[in-house]
Every structure is written in C-alpha cells, then in structure tokens.
Tab-separated table of C-alpha atoms in Angstrom:
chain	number	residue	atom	x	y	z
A	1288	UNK	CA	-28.912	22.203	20.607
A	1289	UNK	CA	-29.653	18.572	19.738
A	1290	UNK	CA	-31.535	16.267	22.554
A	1291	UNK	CA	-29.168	15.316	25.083
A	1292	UNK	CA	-27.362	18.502	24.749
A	1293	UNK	CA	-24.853	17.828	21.750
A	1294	UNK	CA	-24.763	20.133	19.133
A	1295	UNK	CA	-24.313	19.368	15.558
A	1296	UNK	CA	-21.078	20.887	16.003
A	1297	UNK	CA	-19.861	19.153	18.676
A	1298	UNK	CA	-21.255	15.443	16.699
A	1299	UNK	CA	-18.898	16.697	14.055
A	1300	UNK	CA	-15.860	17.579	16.240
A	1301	UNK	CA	-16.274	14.104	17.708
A	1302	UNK	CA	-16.418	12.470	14.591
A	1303	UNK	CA	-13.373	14.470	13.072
A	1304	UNK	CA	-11.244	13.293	16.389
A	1305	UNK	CA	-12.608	9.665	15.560
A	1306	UNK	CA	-12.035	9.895	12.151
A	1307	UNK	CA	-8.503	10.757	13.375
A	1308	UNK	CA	-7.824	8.096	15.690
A	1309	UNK	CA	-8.933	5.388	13.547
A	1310	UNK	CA	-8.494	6.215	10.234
A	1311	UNK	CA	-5.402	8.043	10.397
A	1312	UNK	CA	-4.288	12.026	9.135
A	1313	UNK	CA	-4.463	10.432	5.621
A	1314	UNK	CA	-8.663	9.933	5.549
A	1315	UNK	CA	-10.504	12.504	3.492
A	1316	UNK	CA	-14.317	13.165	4.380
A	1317	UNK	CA	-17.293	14.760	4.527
A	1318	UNK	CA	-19.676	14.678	7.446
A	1319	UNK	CA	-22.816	16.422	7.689
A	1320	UNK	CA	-24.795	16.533	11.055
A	1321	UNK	CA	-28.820	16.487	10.681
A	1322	UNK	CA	-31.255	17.768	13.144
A	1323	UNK	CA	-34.812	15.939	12.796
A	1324	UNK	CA	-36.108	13.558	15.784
A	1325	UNK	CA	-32.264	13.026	17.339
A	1326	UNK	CA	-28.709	14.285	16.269
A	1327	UNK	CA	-27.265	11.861	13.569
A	1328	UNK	CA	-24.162	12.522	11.176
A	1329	UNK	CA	-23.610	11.211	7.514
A	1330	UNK	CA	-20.633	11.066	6.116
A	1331	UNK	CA	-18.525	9.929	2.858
A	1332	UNK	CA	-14.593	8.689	3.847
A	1333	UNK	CA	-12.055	8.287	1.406
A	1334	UNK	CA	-8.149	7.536	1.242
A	1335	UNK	CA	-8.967	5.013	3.822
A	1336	UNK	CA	-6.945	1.994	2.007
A	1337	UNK	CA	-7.396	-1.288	4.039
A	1338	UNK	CA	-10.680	-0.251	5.832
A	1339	UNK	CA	-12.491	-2.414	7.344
A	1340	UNK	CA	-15.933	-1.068	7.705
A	1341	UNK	CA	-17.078	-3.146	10.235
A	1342	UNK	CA	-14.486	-2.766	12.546
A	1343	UNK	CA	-15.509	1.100	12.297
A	1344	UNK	CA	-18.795	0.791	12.969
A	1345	UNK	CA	-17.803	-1.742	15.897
A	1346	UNK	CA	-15.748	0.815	17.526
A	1347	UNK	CA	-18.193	4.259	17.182
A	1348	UNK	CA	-21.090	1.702	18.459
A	1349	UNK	CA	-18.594	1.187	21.463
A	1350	UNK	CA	-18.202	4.690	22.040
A	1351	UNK	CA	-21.052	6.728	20.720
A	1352	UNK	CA	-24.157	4.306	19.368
A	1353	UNK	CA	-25.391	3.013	16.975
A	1354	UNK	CA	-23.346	3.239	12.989
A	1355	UNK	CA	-23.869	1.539	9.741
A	1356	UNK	CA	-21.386	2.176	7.069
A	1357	UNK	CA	-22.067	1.387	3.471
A	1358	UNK	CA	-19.438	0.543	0.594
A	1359	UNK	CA	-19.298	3.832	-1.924
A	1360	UNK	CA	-20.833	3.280	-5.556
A	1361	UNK	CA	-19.019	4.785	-7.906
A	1362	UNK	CA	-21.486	4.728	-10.449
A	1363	UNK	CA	-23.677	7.235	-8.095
A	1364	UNK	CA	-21.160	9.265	-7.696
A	1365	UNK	CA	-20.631	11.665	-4.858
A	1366	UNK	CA	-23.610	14.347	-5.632
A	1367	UNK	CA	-25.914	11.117	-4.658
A	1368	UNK	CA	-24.203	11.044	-1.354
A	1369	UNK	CA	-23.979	15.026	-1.036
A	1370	UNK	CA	-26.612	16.804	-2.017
A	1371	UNK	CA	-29.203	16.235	0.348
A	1372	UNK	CA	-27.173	17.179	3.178
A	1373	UNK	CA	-25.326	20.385	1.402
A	1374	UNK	CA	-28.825	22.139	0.115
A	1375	UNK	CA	-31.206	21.733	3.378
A	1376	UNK	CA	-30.862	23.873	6.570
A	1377	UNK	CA	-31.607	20.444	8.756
A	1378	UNK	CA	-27.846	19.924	7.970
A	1379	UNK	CA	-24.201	21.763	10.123
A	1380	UNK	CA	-21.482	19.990	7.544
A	1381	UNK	CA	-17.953	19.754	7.306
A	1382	UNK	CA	-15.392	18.795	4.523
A	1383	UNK	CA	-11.826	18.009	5.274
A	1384	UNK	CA	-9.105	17.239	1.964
A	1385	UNK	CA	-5.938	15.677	3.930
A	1386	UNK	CA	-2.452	16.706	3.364
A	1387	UNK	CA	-1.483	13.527	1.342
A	1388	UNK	CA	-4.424	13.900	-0.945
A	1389	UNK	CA	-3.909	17.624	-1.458
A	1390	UNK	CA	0.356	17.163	-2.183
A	1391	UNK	CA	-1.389	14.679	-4.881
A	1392	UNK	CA	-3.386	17.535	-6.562
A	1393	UNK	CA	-6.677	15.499	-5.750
C-alpha cells in the first residue's frame, strides 16, 4: 500500500475510469503504476483522435494532482515507453486493446 493508502491497483482502476470518461470506450492504453517515494502511474494512450493533451492533464490535475502528458515519438517506438515499467517489480501494470481497435485486427 502506497502513502496515503492507495494502492497501485486502485491508481490504475482510477485511471482506467478516467481514461473512460474522457477519452471515450475507443482509447487504447497502457498504464503502469510505480512504487518509489509516492504512487505515480505512466501510461501510453492511443486511438485518442482529437486529443487535446492539455485539457487531460487540466482535468486529472483537477481531480487527482499533478500530470504531464507528452506527444508519442514514433521513431522510439513503444519498447522506449514500455520496457522500464514491464521488466521491474517497482511496477503493478495494465494493458487494455478497445473493441474498435480489436474489430480492426490492430
């Protein structure tokens, strides 16, 4: 159990509802929840069309605290993003393929 009394799992559940809610059924993602000095989440969002990422990071600092959100580089590709989070035992992570993407064969 995180400081404060959040667990990595419940950080993720609040991100998937939030994820939900603003983003719509059609957003793909991965979130990852990491345990050092406080609870913090990373994540990679896709299918998100029109997002604005400052009006997400508005709202979660509304809500939960403080967010930064950073455009995806392509030429990194997603392993950049990934890796650190999948491999270490600092990390509780999630992955979530929506419907839409899926009936795509993505």
């Amino acid at each position: 159990m995180a400081r404060g009394g959040l667990s990595p799992a419940g950080a993720i559940k609040i991100f998937e509802r939030f994820v939900s809610l603003k983003l719509g059924e059609g957003a793909s993602y991965f979130v990852a929840a990491e345990s050092r000095k406080f609870l913090h989440l990373h994540s990679l969002v896709g299918n998100v069309g029109g997002f604005n990422r400052f009006v997400f990071m508005k709202a979660w600092e509304e809500r939960y605290g403080f967010a930064r959100c950073f455009p995806y580089d392509n030429t990194l590709g997603a392993a950049y993003y990934l890796a650190k989070e999948i491999n270490s035992d600092r990390f509780e992570w999630d992955i979530y393929m929506s419907k839409r993407r899926e009936d795509e064969g993505v």
